[in-house]
Amino acid sequence: SEKEQPAATTLHGVVLEVPVIDMSDPEEEKVVERIAEASRGWGIFQVVNHGIPDEVIRELQRVGKEFFELPQAEKEAVAKDPAGGSIEGYGTSLQKDVDGKRGWVDHLFHRIWPPSAVNYKFWPKNPSSYREANEEYAKKLLEVGDRLFRSLSVGLGLEAHELKEGAGGEDIIHLLKINYYPPCPRPDLALGVVAHTDMSAITILVPNEVQGLQVFKDEHWYDVKYIPNALIIHIGDQIEILSNGKYKSVYHRTTVDKE
């Protein structure tokens, strides 16, 4: 609709500099304070020096991109099973959401942790290094997730372990979603993903250099500045609920690009 078209609703010429938090700061209290503050006021922040090596992230991005560049038939080999009702698998673009809106996006969704929840049926066999790249990333990701949970917990005045326990403890499911936005002839009229908050507890986003993420702040839509090798953290609905609304889940959307 006109009131959602990115060309008409984006505040142009202004890039939103969401809080950037250095996870390597030796003063742990400062890190906790910044994470809690960003989660209360923004619902989104970026972390640098987070402990996931650049090459692990590069490899994750490489295998993901290679999968989406495969012929359609190969991608369909890990397609969602509509009858099974699972969210896992490859899904193609232009599927309508609940309001009948269409997002200009292909995606791949599968569980990466804990091992008991993983179904390799939905993991691409091609490229051949896909599984290794994802498992390596998952290992490193767990440490980042645990640290975020601890900081968010302490930031609420709770013991460090309480928030993670409330969200499921060691049984928390980690889902990987790769969004692939094909070139779009009219990016001024379309969105990759329509405006929403995430239903997760925490989303840890690996962006790339093509601008796409927008956040709704002070009644306007803003582009979020890309920082190489940073991770973008979204507070999701579950953390907003677990914190009794003290932390806010971030309202965001994704634009698309002609190229």
Coordinates of C-alpha atoms in Angstrom, one line a residue:
S1 CA 0.0 0.0 0.0
E2 CA 1.1 3.6 -0.5
K3 CA 1.5 4.1 3.2
E4 CA 4.1 1.3 3.3
Q5 CA 6.0 1.9 0.1
P6 CA 9.7 2.4 0.9
A7 CA 10.2 5.3 -1.5
A8 CA 7.5 7.3 0.2
T9 CA 8.0 6.2 3.8
T10 CA 11.8 6.2 4.3
L11 CA 13.5 9.2 5.8
H12 CA 16.1 9.7 3.1
G13 CA 19.7 11.0 3.7
V14 CA 19.7 9.9 7.3
V15 CA 21.3 6.6 8.3
L16 CA 20.3 5.4 11.8
E17 CA 23.4 4.8 13.9
V18 CA 22.0 2.2 16.4
P19 CA 24.1 1.7 19.5
V20 CA 27.4 -0.2 18.8
I21 CA 28.7 -2.2 21.7
D22 CA 32.3 -3.6 22.0
M23 CA 32.0 -7.0 23.5
S24 CA 35.8 -7.1 24.2
D25 CA 35.5 -4.2 26.7
P26 CA 37.2 -5.5 29.9
E27 CA 34.7 -3.6 32.1
E28 CA 31.9 -6.2 32.0
E29 CA 29.5 -3.9 33.9
K30 CA 29.8 -1.3 31.2
V31 CA 28.9 -3.9 28.5
V32 CA 25.9 -5.1 30.5
E33 CA 24.7 -1.5 31.0
R34 CA 25.0 -0.7 27.3
I35 CA 23.2 -3.8 26.2
A36 CA 20.4 -3.2 28.7
E37 CA 20.1 0.4 27.7
A38 CA 20.0 -0.4 24.0
S39 CA 17.4 -3.1 24.6
R40 CA 15.2 -0.7 26.6
G41 CA 15.4 2.3 24.3
W42 CA 15.9 0.7 20.8
G43 CA 15.4 -3.1 20.8
I44 CA 18.3 -3.3 18.4
F45 CA 22.1 -2.8 18.7
Q46 CA 25.3 -3.9 16.9
V47 CA 28.1 -5.8 18.6
V48 CA 31.7 -5.8 17.5
N49 CA 34.6 -7.9 18.8
H50 CA 32.0 -10.6 19.5
G51 CA 34.3 -13.5 19.3
I52 CA 33.1 -15.1 16.0
P53 CA 36.1 -15.0 13.6
D54 CA 35.6 -13.1 10.4
E55 CA 36.5 -16.1 8.3
V56 CA 33.7 -18.2 10.0
I57 CA 31.2 -15.5 9.1
R58 CA 32.6 -15.2 5.5
E59 CA 32.3 -18.9 5.0
L60 CA 28.7 -18.9 6.3
Q61 CA 27.8 -16.2 3.8
R62 CA 29.7 -17.9 1.0
V63 CA 27.9 -21.2 1.3
G64 CA 24.6 -19.5 1.7
K65 CA 25.0 -17.4 -1.4
E66 CA 26.2 -20.4 -3.4
F67 CA 23.1 -22.3 -2.4
F68 CA 20.8 -19.6 -3.7
E69 CA 22.7 -19.3 -7.0
L70 CA 22.0 -23.0 -7.8
P71 CA 19.4 -24.0 -10.4
Q72 CA 15.9 -23.9 -9.0
A73 CA 15.5 -27.7 -9.1
E74 CA 18.5 -28.2 -6.8
K75 CA 17.1 -25.7 -4.3
E76 CA 13.7 -27.5 -4.4
A77 CA 15.5 -30.6 -3.1
V78 CA 15.3 -29.1 0.4
A79 CA 12.0 -27.4 -0.1
K80 CA 9.5 -26.9 2.7
D81 CA 7.0 -29.7 3.1
P82 CA 3.6 -27.9 3.0
A83 CA 1.8 -31.0 4.3
G84 CA 4.2 -31.5 7.2
G85 CA 3.5 -28.0 8.6
S86 CA 7.2 -27.5 9.4
I87 CA 8.8 -24.1 8.9
E88 CA 12.1 -25.7 7.9
G89 CA 13.3 -25.9 4.3
Y90 CA 13.6 -23.7 1.2
G91 CA 10.8 -21.3 0.4
T92 CA 10.5 -19.2 -2.7
S93 CA 9.6 -15.5 -3.1
L94 CA 6.2 -14.0 -3.4
Q95 CA 4.4 -16.1 -0.9
K96 CA 1.6 -14.1 0.7
D97 CA 1.7 -13.4 4.4
V98 CA -1.3 -13.3 6.7
D99 CA -2.5 -9.9 5.4
G100 CA -2.1 -11.0 1.7
K101 CA 1.1 -8.9 1.3
R102 CA 4.0 -10.4 -0.6
G103 CA 7.7 -10.2 0.3
W104 CA 10.3 -10.1 -2.5
V105 CA 12.5 -12.8 -0.9
D106 CA 13.6 -16.4 -1.1
H107 CA 14.6 -18.0 2.2
L108 CA 16.1 -21.2 3.7
F109 CA 15.1 -22.1 7.3
H110 CA 16.5 -24.9 9.4
R111 CA 17.5 -25.7 13.0
I112 CA 21.2 -25.7 13.9
W113 CA 21.1 -26.4 17.6
P114 CA 20.7 -28.5 19.8
P115 CA 21.8 -31.6 17.9
S116 CA 18.7 -33.5 18.9
A117 CA 16.5 -30.9 17.1
V118 CA 18.5 -30.9 13.9
N119 CA 17.0 -32.5 10.7
Y120 CA 19.6 -32.7 8.0
K121 CA 17.0 -33.4 5.4
F122 CA 16.6 -29.6 5.2
W123 CA 20.4 -28.8 5.0
P124 CA 21.7 -28.4 1.4
K125 CA 24.1 -31.1 0.2
N126 CA 25.4 -28.5 -2.3
P127 CA 27.7 -26.7 -1.8
S128 CA 29.5 -29.6 -0.1
S129 CA 31.0 -27.4 2.7
Y130 CA 27.5 -26.1 3.7
R131 CA 27.2 -28.4 6.7
E132 CA 30.7 -27.7 8.0
A133 CA 30.3 -24.0 7.7
N134 CA 27.0 -24.0 9.5
E135 CA 28.2 -26.2 12.3
E136 CA 31.4 -24.2 12.8
Y137 CA 29.3 -21.0 13.0
A138 CA 26.7 -22.6 15.4
K139 CA 29.5 -23.4 17.9
K140 CA 30.7 -19.9 18.0
L141 CA 27.2 -18.5 18.0
L142 CA 26.2 -20.3 21.2
E143 CA 28.9 -18.4 23.1
V144 CA 27.5 -15.0 21.8
G145 CA 23.9 -16.0 22.6
D146 CA 24.9 -17.1 26.1
R147 CA 26.7 -13.8 26.8
L148 CA 23.7 -11.8 25.5
F149 CA 21.3 -13.7 27.7
R150 CA 23.6 -13.2 30.8
S151 CA 23.9 -9.4 30.1
L152 CA 20.1 -9.0 29.5
S153 CA 19.4 -10.9 32.7
V154 CA 21.8 -8.9 34.9
G155 CA 20.4 -5.7 33.2
L156 CA 17.0 -6.6 34.7
G157 CA 18.5 -7.0 38.2
L158 CA 18.2 -10.8 37.9
E159 CA 20.9 -13.5 38.4
A160 CA 22.9 -14.0 35.2
H161 CA 21.3 -17.5 34.5
E162 CA 17.7 -16.6 35.0
L163 CA 16.6 -15.1 31.7
K164 CA 18.0 -18.0 29.6
E165 CA 16.4 -20.5 31.9
G166 CA 13.1 -18.7 31.5
A167 CA 13.5 -18.9 27.7
G168 CA 14.1 -22.6 27.7
G169 CA 17.6 -23.2 29.1
E170 CA 19.6 -25.8 27.3
D171 CA 16.6 -26.8 25.2
I172 CA 16.4 -23.4 23.4
I173 CA 16.1 -24.1 19.7
H174 CA 18.5 -22.2 17.4
L175 CA 17.1 -21.6 13.9
L176 CA 19.1 -20.4 11.0
K177 CA 17.3 -18.4 8.3
I178 CA 19.0 -17.1 5.2
N179 CA 17.1 -14.4 3.3
Y180 CA 18.0 -14.0 -0.4
Y181 CA 16.5 -10.9 -2.1
P182 CA 16.5 -11.3 -5.9
P183 CA 17.0 -8.1 -8.0
C184 CA 13.7 -6.2 -8.0
P185 CA 12.6 -4.0 -11.0
R186 CA 10.6 -1.6 -8.7
P187 CA 12.4 -1.4 -5.3
D188 CA 10.4 1.8 -4.6
L189 CA 7.2 -0.2 -4.5
A190 CA 8.2 -3.5 -2.9
L191 CA 9.6 -4.8 0.4
G192 CA 11.8 -7.9 0.9
V193 CA 10.2 -8.5 4.3
V194 CA 7.2 -6.4 5.4
A195 CA 7.3 -4.6 8.8
H196 CA 7.3 -6.9 11.8
T197 CA 8.8 -7.8 15.1
D198 CA 10.6 -11.1 15.5
M199 CA 8.8 -13.9 17.4
S200 CA 12.2 -15.2 18.6
A201 CA 13.8 -14.5 21.9
I202 CA 16.9 -13.0 20.3
T203 CA 17.8 -12.6 16.6
I204 CA 21.5 -12.4 15.7
L205 CA 21.7 -11.0 12.2
V206 CA 24.7 -11.3 9.9
P207 CA 24.3 -8.5 7.4
N208 CA 26.2 -7.8 4.1
E209 CA 27.2 -4.6 2.4
V210 CA 24.0 -4.2 0.4
Q211 CA 21.7 -1.8 2.4
G212 CA 18.4 -3.4 3.3
L213 CA 17.5 -3.3 7.0
Q214 CA 15.3 -0.5 8.1
V215 CA 14.0 0.3 11.7
F216 CA 11.0 2.3 12.8
K217 CA 12.1 4.9 15.3
D218 CA 10.4 8.2 16.3
E219 CA 7.6 7.7 13.7
H220 CA 10.0 7.3 10.8
W221 CA 11.6 4.5 8.8
Y222 CA 15.4 4.7 8.8
D223 CA 18.2 2.7 7.0
V224 CA 20.5 1.0 9.6
K225 CA 24.2 1.6 9.0
Y226 CA 26.2 -1.4 7.9
I227 CA 29.4 -2.0 9.9
P228 CA 31.7 -4.7 8.5
N229 CA 32.0 -7.8 10.7
A230 CA 29.5 -6.5 13.3
L231 CA 26.5 -8.6 14.3
I232 CA 23.1 -6.9 14.5
I233 CA 21.1 -8.0 17.5
H234 CA 17.3 -7.8 17.6
I235 CA 15.3 -8.1 20.8
G236 CA 12.5 -10.5 19.9
D237 CA 8.9 -10.8 21.2
Q238 CA 9.8 -13.5 23.8
I239 CA 12.4 -11.3 25.5
E240 CA 9.9 -8.4 25.5
I241 CA 7.4 -10.6 27.3
L242 CA 9.9 -12.3 29.7
S243 CA 11.1 -8.8 30.7
N244 CA 7.6 -7.6 31.3
G245 CA 8.0 -5.1 28.6
K246 CA 11.2 -3.5 29.9
Y247 CA 13.1 -4.6 26.8
K248 CA 11.4 -3.8 23.5
S249 CA 11.2 -6.0 20.4
V250 CA 12.3 -4.0 17.4
Y251 CA 9.8 -3.1 14.6
H252 CA 11.8 -3.5 11.3
R253 CA 11.5 -4.3 7.6
T254 CA 13.8 -5.0 4.7
T255 CA 14.0 -3.1 1.4
V256 CA 15.2 -4.6 -1.9
D257 CA 17.5 -3.5 -4.7
K258 CA 17.5 -3.2 -8.5
E259 CA 20.9 -4.9 -8.8

